[in-house]
Amino acid sequence: MRVKYVLNEVLVGLWRNVTMTVAMIITMSVSLTMLGASVLMYMQVDRMKNFYYGEIEVSIFLADNVTDGQRQAIKAKIDESPLVKESSYETKEQALERFKVLYADSPDFVAAVNVSSLPESYRVKLTNPEDYDKFAKQIEGEPGIQRIIDQRELLQKVFNIFNSVQLMSLVVAAVMAFAALLLVGNTIQVAAYSKRREVAVMKLVGASNWFIQAPFVLEAVVAGLIGALLGFVALFIGKIVLLDNKLQALTAILTPVPTGNVWLMLPLLAGVGALVSAGTAWVTLRFYLKV
Amino acid sequence: MIQLENVTKTYPKASRPSLDNVSVGIEKGEFVFFIGPSGSGKSTIIKLLLKEVQATRGKVVVNAKDVTSLRSWKIPHFRRSIGCVFQDFRLLPNRTAYENVAFALEVIGKTKAVARRVVPEVLELVGLGGKEHRYPHELSGGEQQRVAVARAFVNRPLILLADEPTGNLDPDTSIEIMRLLDRINRTGTTVVMVTHDSNIVNQMRRRVIEIESGRIVRDQARGVYG
Ligand SMILES: Nc1ncnc2c1ncn2[C@@H]1O[C@H](COP(=O)(O)OP(=O)(O)OP(=O)(O)O)[C@@H](O)[C@H]1O
Ligand SMILES: [Mg+2]
């Protein structure tokens, strides 16, 4: 009977104030969508790091006039470094082959390049790509080196873009969450006001605090859960429409977003949505009803 | 049953205390009138007994519980042993007489079955048999106050507090409500009633405690309004 009473109160409460409820659900869902997108992006950067860090190399381009002795010395330096996982040597000819494959689309460009215009190089994979600076210090001073290039730096630029987009969506999520909090607080206040007589009688006859609060808190939680569900649907549609169709070419480079990760957002958003609304409702009631 | 020991209550921002070093004891089963001019502190006593307000100094004991140190989460349970009636009835307008009384039971966790058994009984007791399904606006003031009394009593409280329960009623209806409270008192319930009504006090000949500017100026066993 008490469960039925509480559920009935919740539904009546949400319906009584339907415009406010809708506003609350919309802000909640936008905020949660942004939160979900941001978390997904965070996970994505992590995946990409794992994926690409296995692939990236430090390229040590040698000078055109490098001597055999210098070449040997550099190789020895690389081999004795504890930071190195594996290394290989690329001749000018191999460099040209690679160049041809890479720029197969622009034959004119390829035709303009010949063997002597590309440098020979050592390709080094580090056990931990983050150790680049240390490794560079070890090898820098060697004569015969023209340039050392860390592919990680290029990747870092991509990650930086990701990070700033992620930060932006976090900020939007926070701002929207703040708006959602105010709306939840306001909705609960209106609900408590419209039931002030009932609440006064309940306090008078000794209804427990949780019993007085439960319908209001649940009202907020239900709205929060609906918001979370909408947010999740938005994320899912976003993944399918944007990543799987429109921007498919891009995801080939950026590593695809696994559907499993998107599903993971459902419990996350539901949990955050429910907790945040319950907390706000509870605090509002403490001040407003003094229960 | 009820014990006030050197109780002082000063409301925030108030310049002088509303109750000033009040000590009084009320035994189980007593019927006590609190009288006194407006603003003398009568309602403040009722509020202290319910722990709606906290005493500034002194000790309040109700049902052998020290109310002054009662933890706030224990207040609801504590209030279940006290029934309250007020001048303005405080009924829910969108519920019938039956539902108003049943509401008080349901929100403290009693089942509908219990309500079906007890509510008609208590409505019969207050003389509202046959009017269970009327809404408050379909009842006279006296009848509405009977519903309020039924609600206060349905839980068989040890104490019934009444703050000017006849304040909005005509003399005849007031007498009827008084008879009702008297009957409840005879079941062993301690009744504390605040009133301005000299007729009632003079007719009942019960203990009268008179307050003036927050101090007890008279405490008489079979008193009159004076
Ligand atoms: N919440 C409050 N804040 C400040 N002062 C208050 C508050 N409630 C009551 N008072 C003051 O305390 C004093 C006693 O008030 P109380 O309500 O107990 O009077 P009363 O004896 O019940 O009067 P009445 O017969 O008019 O109901 C009054 O001077 C009143 O102004
Ligand atoms: Mg008063």
Coordinates of C-alpha atoms and ligand atoms in Angstrom, one line a residue:
Chain A
M1 CA 0.0 0.0 0.0
R2 CA 2.8 2.4 0.9
V3 CA 4.6 1.6 -2.4
K4 CA 1.4 2.3 -4.3
Y5 CA 0.9 5.5 -2.4
V6 CA 4.4 6.7 -3.1
L7 CA 4.2 5.8 -6.8
N8 CA 0.9 7.5 -7.3
E9 CA 2.2 10.6 -5.6
V10 CA 5.2 10.6 -8.0
L11 CA 3.1 10.3 -11.1
V12 CA 0.6 12.9 -10.0
G13 CA 3.5 15.2 -9.0
L14 CA 5.2 15.0 -12.3
W15 CA 2.0 15.5 -14.2
R16 CA 0.8 18.5 -12.0
N17 CA 3.8 20.5 -13.1
V18 CA 4.3 19.2 -16.6
T19 CA 6.0 22.1 -18.2
M20 CA 8.6 22.3 -15.4
T21 CA 9.0 18.5 -15.6
V22 CA 9.7 18.7 -19.4
A23 CA 12.2 21.6 -18.9
M24 CA 13.9 19.6 -16.2
I25 CA 14.1 16.5 -18.3
I26 CA 15.5 18.3 -21.3
T27 CA 18.2 20.2 -19.5
M28 CA 19.1 17.0 -17.6
S29 CA 19.3 15.0 -20.9
V30 CA 21.5 17.7 -22.6
S31 CA 23.8 17.8 -19.7
L32 CA 24.0 14.0 -19.5
T33 CA 24.6 13.7 -23.3
M34 CA 27.5 16.1 -23.0
L35 CA 28.9 14.2 -20.0
G36 CA 28.5 11.0 -21.9
A37 CA 30.2 12.4 -25.0
S38 CA 33.0 13.7 -22.9
V39 CA 33.6 10.4 -21.2
L40 CA 33.5 8.6 -24.5
M41 CA 36.0 10.9 -25.9
Y42 CA 38.2 10.4 -22.9
M43 CA 38.0 6.6 -23.4
Q44 CA 38.7 7.1 -27.1
V45 CA 41.9 9.1 -26.6
D46 CA 43.0 6.3 -24.3
R47 CA 42.3 3.7 -26.9
M48 CA 44.0 5.6 -29.5
K49 CA 47.1 6.1 -27.3
N50 CA 47.2 2.3 -26.8
F51 CA 46.7 1.7 -30.4
Y52 CA 49.1 4.2 -31.9
Y53 CA 51.8 4.2 -29.3
G54 CA 52.4 0.6 -30.3
E55 CA 53.0 1.8 -33.9
I56 CA 54.9 5.1 -33.5
E57 CA 58.5 5.4 -34.0
V58 CA 61.3 7.8 -33.5
S59 CA 63.0 8.5 -36.9
I60 CA 66.6 9.4 -36.8
F61 CA 67.4 10.9 -40.2
L62 CA 71.1 10.8 -41.1
A63 CA 73.0 13.5 -42.9
D64 CA 73.8 13.2 -46.6
N65 CA 77.5 13.1 -45.9
V66 CA 77.3 10.6 -43.0
T67 CA 80.3 8.3 -42.8
D68 CA 80.3 4.5 -42.1
G69 CA 82.0 5.0 -38.8
Q70 CA 79.3 7.5 -37.7
R71 CA 76.6 5.2 -38.9
Q72 CA 78.1 2.4 -36.7
A73 CA 78.5 4.6 -33.7
I74 CA 74.8 5.7 -33.9
K75 CA 73.7 2.1 -34.3
A76 CA 75.7 1.1 -31.2
K77 CA 74.2 3.9 -29.2
I78 CA 70.7 2.8 -30.2
D79 CA 71.4 -0.9 -29.4
E80 CA 72.8 -0.2 -26.0
S81 CA 70.0 2.1 -24.9
P82 CA 67.7 0.4 -22.4
L83 CA 64.7 2.5 -23.6
V84 CA 64.7 0.9 -27.0
K85 CA 62.3 -1.9 -27.8
E86 CA 63.4 -2.5 -31.4
S87 CA 65.0 -0.7 -34.2
S88 CA 65.5 -1.0 -37.9
Y89 CA 67.5 0.7 -40.6
E90 CA 66.0 2.2 -43.8
T91 CA 68.1 2.9 -46.8
K92 CA 67.5 5.8 -49.3
E93 CA 66.0 3.2 -51.7
Q94 CA 63.6 1.9 -49.1
A95 CA 62.7 5.4 -48.2
L96 CA 61.8 6.1 -51.8
E97 CA 59.7 2.9 -52.0
R98 CA 57.7 4.0 -48.9
F99 CA 57.3 7.5 -50.3
K100 CA 55.9 6.1 -53.6
V101 CA 53.3 4.1 -51.7
L102 CA 52.4 7.0 -49.4
Y103 CA 51.9 9.4 -52.3
A104 CA 50.5 7.0 -54.9
D105 CA 47.7 9.5 -55.5
S106 CA 50.1 12.1 -56.8
P107 CA 52.3 10.6 -59.5
D108 CA 53.7 14.0 -60.5
F109 CA 55.0 14.6 -57.1
V110 CA 56.6 11.1 -56.9
A111 CA 58.2 11.6 -60.3
A112 CA 60.0 14.7 -59.0
V113 CA 61.7 12.8 -56.2
N114 CA 64.7 10.6 -56.7
V115 CA 66.7 8.3 -54.5
S116 CA 69.3 10.9 -53.4
S117 CA 66.7 13.4 -52.3
L118 CA 65.4 11.3 -49.4
P119 CA 67.6 10.7 -46.3
E120 CA 68.5 7.3 -44.9
S121 CA 67.3 6.7 -41.3
Y122 CA 67.1 4.5 -38.3
R123 CA 63.6 3.7 -37.1
V124 CA 63.4 3.2 -33.4
K125 CA 60.5 1.9 -31.3
L126 CA 60.7 2.8 -27.6
T127 CA 59.4 0.5 -24.9
N128 CA 57.5 3.5 -23.6
P129 CA 57.0 6.3 -26.2
E130 CA 56.7 8.8 -23.4
D131 CA 60.4 8.4 -22.8
Y132 CA 61.3 10.2 -26.1
D133 CA 63.0 13.2 -24.4
K134 CA 65.3 10.9 -22.4
F135 CA 66.2 8.9 -25.5
A136 CA 66.7 12.0 -27.6
K137 CA 69.3 13.3 -25.0
Q138 CA 71.2 10.1 -25.2
I139 CA 71.6 10.2 -29.0
E140 CA 71.5 13.9 -29.9
G141 CA 75.1 14.7 -29.7
E142 CA 76.2 12.0 -32.2
P143 CA 77.7 13.4 -35.4
G144 CA 76.1 12.4 -38.7
I145 CA 72.5 13.0 -37.5
Q146 CA 70.5 15.4 -39.5
R147 CA 67.2 15.4 -37.6
I148 CA 65.3 13.4 -35.0
I149 CA 61.6 13.2 -35.4
D150 CA 59.2 11.9 -32.8
Q151 CA 55.9 10.8 -34.4
R152 CA 54.3 11.1 -31.0
E153 CA 54.5 14.9 -31.4
L154 CA 52.2 14.7 -34.5
L155 CA 49.9 12.4 -32.6
Q156 CA 49.9 14.7 -29.7
K157 CA 48.4 17.4 -31.8
V158 CA 45.5 15.2 -32.6
F159 CA 45.1 14.3 -29.0
N160 CA 45.2 18.0 -28.0
I161 CA 42.3 18.6 -30.3
F162 CA 40.5 15.7 -28.7
N163 CA 41.3 17.0 -25.3
S164 CA 40.0 20.5 -25.9
V165 CA 36.8 19.2 -27.5
Q166 CA 36.4 16.9 -24.5
L167 CA 37.0 19.8 -22.1
M168 CA 34.5 21.9 -24.0
S169 CA 31.8 19.3 -23.7
L170 CA 32.6 18.9 -20.0
V171 CA 32.1 22.6 -19.5
V172 CA 28.8 22.5 -21.4
A173 CA 27.8 19.5 -19.3
A174 CA 28.7 21.4 -16.1
V175 CA 26.7 24.5 -17.1
M176 CA 23.7 22.5 -18.2
A177 CA 24.0 20.4 -15.0
F178 CA 23.9 23.6 -13.0
A179 CA 20.7 24.7 -14.9
A180 CA 19.3 21.2 -14.3
L181 CA 20.0 21.5 -10.6
L182 CA 18.2 24.8 -10.4
L183 CA 15.2 23.4 -12.3
V184 CA 15.1 20.3 -10.1
G185 CA 15.2 22.5 -7.0
N186 CA 12.5 24.7 -8.3
T187 CA 10.3 21.9 -9.4
I188 CA 10.6 20.2 -6.0
Q189 CA 9.8 23.5 -4.3
V190 CA 6.7 24.0 -6.4
A191 CA 5.7 20.4 -5.7
A192 CA 6.3 20.8 -2.0
Y193 CA 4.3 24.1 -2.0
S194 CA 1.3 22.5 -3.7
K195 CA 1.4 19.7 -1.1
R196 CA 2.1 21.9 1.9
R197 CA -1.1 21.0 3.7
E198 CA -0.4 17.3 3.4
V199 CA 3.1 17.8 4.6
A200 CA 2.0 19.8 7.6
V201 CA -0.5 17.1 8.6
M202 CA 2.1 14.4 8.0
K203 CA 4.6 16.2 10.3
L204 CA 1.8 16.7 12.9
V205 CA 0.9 13.1 13.1
G206 CA 4.5 11.9 13.1
A207 CA 5.1 10.5 9.6
S208 CA 8.7 9.7 9.2
N209 CA 10.9 12.1 7.4
W210 CA 11.7 9.6 4.6
F211 CA 8.0 9.0 4.1
I212 CA 7.4 12.7 3.7
Q213 CA 10.4 13.2 1.3
A214 CA 10.2 10.0 -0.7
P215 CA 7.5 11.1 -3.2
F216 CA 9.4 14.3 -3.9
V217 CA 12.8 12.7 -4.2
L218 CA 11.4 9.9 -6.4
E219 CA 9.8 12.5 -8.6
A220 CA 13.2 14.0 -9.2
V221 CA 14.8 10.6 -9.7
V222 CA 12.3 9.6 -12.3
A223 CA 12.8 12.8 -14.2
G224 CA 16.6 12.3 -13.9
L225 CA 16.3 8.7 -15.2
I226 CA 14.2 9.8 -18.1
G227 CA 16.8 12.5 -18.9
A228 CA 19.5 9.9 -18.7
L229 CA 17.7 7.6 -21.1
L230 CA 17.2 10.4 -23.6
G231 CA 20.8 11.4 -23.2
F232 CA 21.8 7.8 -23.9
V233 CA 19.6 7.6 -27.0
A234 CA 21.1 10.9 -28.3
L235 CA 24.6 9.4 -27.8
F236 CA 23.7 6.2 -29.6
I237 CA 22.1 8.0 -32.5
G238 CA 25.1 10.3 -32.6
K239 CA 27.4 7.4 -32.9
I240 CA 25.4 5.7 -35.6
V241 CA 24.7 8.8 -37.7
L242 CA 28.0 10.7 -37.3
L243 CA 30.7 8.2 -36.7
D244 CA 29.4 5.1 -38.5
N245 CA 28.1 7.0 -41.6
K246 CA 29.0 10.6 -42.2
L247 CA 32.5 10.6 -40.7
Q248 CA 33.3 7.0 -41.4
A249 CA 36.5 7.9 -43.2
L250 CA 37.7 9.8 -40.2
T251 CA 37.0 6.9 -37.8
A252 CA 39.2 4.7 -39.9
I253 CA 42.2 6.9 -38.8
L254 CA 40.8 7.7 -35.3
T255 CA 40.1 4.1 -34.4
P256 CA 36.3 3.2 -34.2
V257 CA 34.3 3.9 -31.1
P258 CA 33.2 0.5 -29.8
T259 CA 29.5 0.0 -29.3
G260 CA 30.3 -1.5 -25.9
N261 CA 31.6 1.8 -24.7
V262 CA 28.4 3.5 -25.7
W263 CA 26.4 1.0 -23.9
L264 CA 28.6 1.6 -20.9
M265 CA 27.2 5.2 -20.9
L266 CA 23.7 3.9 -20.0
P267 CA 24.4 2.9 -16.4
L268 CA 26.8 5.9 -16.0
L269 CA 24.3 8.5 -17.2
A270 CA 21.4 6.8 -15.3
G271 CA 23.5 6.7 -12.1
V272 CA 24.7 10.3 -12.4
G273 CA 21.2 11.6 -13.4
A274 CA 19.5 9.7 -10.6
L275 CA 22.0 10.6 -7.9
V276 CA 22.2 14.3 -8.9
S277 CA 18.5 14.8 -8.9
A278 CA 17.9 12.8 -5.7
G279 CA 20.6 14.8 -4.0
T280 CA 19.3 18.2 -5.2
A281 CA 15.7 17.2 -4.2
W282 CA 16.8 16.1 -0.8
V283 CA 18.8 19.3 -0.1
T284 CA 15.9 21.4 -1.3
L285 CA 13.5 19.6 0.9
R286 CA 15.8 20.0 3.9
F287 CA 15.7 23.8 3.5
Y288 CA 12.2 24.1 2.3
L289 CA 10.3 21.6 4.4
K290 CA 12.8 21.4 7.3
V291 CA 12.4 17.7 7.4
Chain B
M1 CA 3.6 12.8 32.1
I2 CA 4.6 16.4 31.2
Q3 CA 7.3 18.3 33.0
L4 CA 8.6 21.8 32.3
E5 CA 11.6 22.7 34.4
N6 CA 12.8 26.3 34.4
V7 CA 11.9 26.6 30.7
T8 CA 12.8 29.8 29.0
K9 CA 12.0 30.4 25.3
T10 CA 13.3 33.4 23.5
Y11 CA 12.5 33.5 19.8
P12 CA 15.3 34.6 17.5
K13 CA 15.3 38.4 17.1
A14 CA 12.8 38.8 19.9
S15 CA 13.7 41.3 22.6
R16 CA 12.2 39.6 25.5
P17 CA 11.5 35.9 26.3
S18 CA 8.1 34.5 25.3
L19 CA 8.4 32.0 28.2
D20 CA 10.4 33.1 31.2
N21 CA 11.6 30.4 33.6
V22 CA 8.4 28.4 33.6
S23 CA 8.1 25.2 35.7
V24 CA 5.0 23.1 35.7
G25 CA 4.2 19.4 36.1
I26 CA 1.1 17.6 34.6
E27 CA 0.2 14.1 35.7
K28 CA -1.2 11.3 33.6
G29 CA -4.9 11.6 33.0
E30 CA -5.1 15.2 34.0
F31 CA -7.2 17.8 32.2
V32 CA -5.4 21.2 32.2
F33 CA -6.4 24.6 30.8
F34 CA -3.8 27.2 29.9
I35 CA -5.3 30.6 29.9
G36 CA -3.9 34.1 29.6
P37 CA -3.9 37.2 27.4
S38 CA -2.9 37.2 23.7
G39 CA 0.8 36.9 23.3
S40 CA 1.4 35.6 26.8
G41 CA 3.1 32.4 25.5
K42 CA 0.4 29.7 25.6
S43 CA 0.9 28.5 22.0
T44 CA 4.7 28.5 22.7
I45 CA 4.1 25.9 25.4
I46 CA 2.2 23.6 22.9
K47 CA 5.0 24.1 20.4
L48 CA 7.7 23.2 23.0
L49 CA 5.8 20.0 23.9
L50 CA 5.7 19.0 20.2
K51 CA 9.3 20.1 19.7
E52 CA 8.2 22.4 17.0
V53 CA 10.5 24.9 18.7
Q54 CA 13.4 24.3 20.9
A55 CA 13.7 25.7 24.5
T56 CA 16.3 28.3 25.0
R57 CA 17.0 27.1 28.5
G58 CA 15.5 24.5 30.8
K59 CA 14.2 21.0 30.4
V60 CA 11.0 19.7 28.7
V61 CA 10.0 16.1 29.5
V62 CA 7.0 14.5 27.7
N63 CA 6.0 10.8 28.2
A64 CA 9.2 10.3 30.2
K65 CA 11.3 11.5 27.2
D66 CA 13.6 14.5 27.5
V67 CA 12.3 16.5 24.5
T68 CA 15.0 19.1 24.8
S69 CA 17.7 16.6 23.9
L70 CA 15.6 14.5 21.5
R71 CA 17.5 13.8 18.3
S72 CA 15.7 15.4 15.3
W73 CA 15.2 12.1 13.5
K74 CA 13.4 10.7 16.5
I75 CA 10.8 13.5 16.5
P76 CA 8.3 11.8 14.1
H77 CA 8.1 8.7 16.2
F78 CA 7.8 10.8 19.4
R79 CA 4.9 12.7 17.9
R80 CA 2.9 9.6 17.4
S81 CA 2.2 9.5 21.1
I82 CA 0.7 13.0 21.0
G83 CA -2.6 14.1 19.3
C84 CA -3.1 17.7 18.3
V85 CA -6.1 19.9 17.6
F86 CA -5.9 23.5 16.4
Q87 CA -8.3 26.4 16.0
D88 CA -8.1 26.2 12.2
F89 CA -8.9 22.4 12.1
R90 CA -6.0 21.7 9.5
L91 CA -8.0 19.2 7.5
L92 CA -7.1 18.3 3.9
P93 CA -9.8 19.9 1.7
N94 CA -9.7 17.3 -1.0
R95 CA -10.2 14.3 1.3
T96 CA -13.4 13.1 2.9
A97 CA -13.8 12.9 6.7
Y98 CA -12.9 9.2 6.5
E99 CA -9.9 9.9 4.3
N100 CA -8.6 12.7 6.5
V101 CA -8.6 10.4 9.5
A102 CA -7.2 7.4 7.6
F103 CA -4.5 9.6 6.1
A104 CA -3.0 10.1 9.6
L105 CA -2.9 6.4 10.0
E106 CA -1.5 5.5 6.6
V107 CA 1.4 8.0 6.7
I108 CA 2.6 6.4 9.9
G109 CA 2.6 3.0 8.2
K110 CA -0.7 1.5 9.3
T111 CA -2.4 -0.7 6.6
K112 CA -5.6 0.1 4.9
A113 CA -7.2 -2.8 6.7
V114 CA -6.3 -1.3 10.1
A115 CA -7.8 2.0 8.9
R116 CA -11.0 0.3 7.8
R117 CA -11.4 -1.1 11.2
V118 CA -10.5 1.9 13.4
V119 CA -11.6 4.9 11.4
P120 CA -15.4 4.3 11.5
E121 CA -15.1 3.5 15.1
V122 CA -13.5 6.8 16.0
L123 CA -15.7 8.8 13.7
E124 CA -18.7 7.2 15.5
L125 CA -17.1 8.2 18.8
V126 CA -16.9 11.9 17.8
G127 CA -20.5 11.7 16.6
L128 CA -19.9 11.8 12.9
G129 CA -21.4 8.4 12.1
G130 CA -23.0 8.6 8.7
K131 CA -21.0 11.6 7.6
E132 CA -17.8 9.7 6.8
H133 CA -17.9 10.6 3.1
R134 CA -18.5 14.3 3.4
Y135 CA -15.7 16.6 2.4
P136 CA -14.6 19.3 4.9
H137 CA -16.6 22.0 2.9
E138 CA -19.7 19.9 3.3
L139 CA -19.4 19.9 7.1
S140 CA -20.1 22.6 9.7
G141 CA -17.2 24.1 11.7
G142 CA -18.1 22.0 14.7
E143 CA -18.2 18.9 12.5
Q144 CA -14.9 19.8 11.0
Q145 CA -13.3 20.1 14.4
R146 CA -14.8 16.7 15.3
V147 CA -13.0 15.3 12.3
A148 CA -9.8 16.9 13.6
V149 CA -10.3 15.5 17.0
A150 CA -11.0 12.1 15.5
R151 CA -7.7 12.4 13.6
A152 CA -5.8 13.4 16.7
F153 CA -7.3 10.5 18.7
V154 CA -7.4 7.7 16.2
N155 CA -3.9 6.7 17.1
R156 CA -4.9 6.5 20.8
P157 CA -2.2 9.0 21.9
L158 CA -1.2 9.4 25.6
I159 CA -1.6 13.1 25.4
L160 CA -4.0 15.4 23.5
L161 CA -2.9 19.0 22.9
A162 CA -5.5 21.4 21.9
D163 CA -4.6 25.1 21.0
E164 CA -7.9 27.1 21.1
P165 CA -9.9 24.2 19.6
T166 CA -13.2 26.2 20.1
G167 CA -11.8 29.5 18.9
N168 CA -13.7 29.4 15.7
L169 CA -16.9 27.9 17.0
D170 CA -20.1 29.3 18.5
P171 CA -20.8 28.7 22.2
D172 CA -23.1 25.7 21.7
T173 CA -20.8 24.0 19.3
S174 CA -17.9 24.8 21.6
I175 CA -19.7 23.0 24.5
E176 CA -20.1 19.9 22.3
I177 CA -16.4 19.8 21.4
M178 CA -15.6 20.2 25.1
R179 CA -17.8 17.2 25.9
L180 CA -15.9 15.3 23.4
L181 CA -12.5 16.3 24.8
D182 CA -13.9 15.4 28.3
R183 CA -14.8 12.0 27.1
I184 CA -11.4 11.4 25.6
N185 CA -9.9 12.5 28.9
R186 CA -12.0 9.9 30.7
T187 CA -10.4 7.2 28.6
G188 CA -7.1 8.1 30.4
T189 CA -5.7 10.5 27.9
T190 CA -4.0 13.6 29.3
V191 CA -5.5 16.7 27.8
V192 CA -3.8 20.1 27.6
M193 CA -6.0 22.8 26.2
V194 CA -5.2 26.4 25.5
T195 CA -8.3 28.6 25.5
H196 CA -9.8 32.1 25.8
D197 CA -13.3 30.8 26.5
S198 CA -14.3 31.7 30.1
N199 CA -17.6 29.9 29.9
I200 CA -15.9 26.6 29.1
V201 CA -13.3 27.0 31.8
N202 CA -15.9 28.0 34.4
Q203 CA -18.1 25.1 33.5
M204 CA -15.5 22.4 33.4
R205 CA -13.9 23.2 36.8
R206 CA -10.6 21.6 35.9
R207 CA -7.0 22.6 36.7
V208 CA -6.3 26.1 35.4
I209 CA -2.8 27.5 34.7
E210 CA -2.8 31.2 33.9
I211 CA 0.1 32.8 32.1
E212 CA 1.0 36.4 31.7
S213 CA 4.0 37.7 29.7
G214 CA 5.6 34.3 29.8
R215 CA 5.2 33.7 33.5
I216 CA 2.8 31.4 35.4
V217 CA 0.7 33.7 37.6
R218 CA -1.8 31.2 38.8
D219 CA -2.1 27.4 39.0
Q220 CA -5.4 26.3 40.5
A221 CA -6.7 22.7 40.9
R222 CA -10.4 23.3 40.2
G223 CA -10.1 26.8 38.8
V224 CA -12.3 29.3 37.1
Y225 CA -11.4 31.8 34.4
G226 CA -11.0 34.5 36.9
Ligands
LIG1 N1 8.2 32.6 15.5 C1 8.2 33.6 16.4 N2 9.2 34.5 16.3 C2 9.3 35.6 17.1 N3 8.4 35.8 18.1 C3 7.4 34.9 18.3 C4 7.2 33.8 17.4 N4 6.1 33.1 17.8 C5 5.6 33.8 18.8 N5 6.4 34.9 19.1 C6 6.1 35.8 20.2 O1 6.1 35.1 21.4 C7 5.0 35.6 22.3 C8 4.1 34.5 22.7 O2 3.5 33.9 21.5 P1 2.4 32.8 21.6 O3 2.0 32.4 20.2 O4 2.9 31.7 22.5 O5 1.2 33.6 22.3 P2 -0.2 33.0 22.7 O6 -0.3 33.1 24.2 O7 -0.5 31.7 22.0 O8 -1.1 34.2 22.1 P3 -2.6 34.0 21.4 O9 -3.6 33.9 22.5 O10 -2.8 35.3 20.7 O11 -2.6 32.8 20.5 C9 4.3 36.7 21.5 O12 4.8 37.9 22.0 C10 4.8 36.5 20.1 O13 4.9 37.7 19.4
MG2 MG -1.8 31.0 20.5

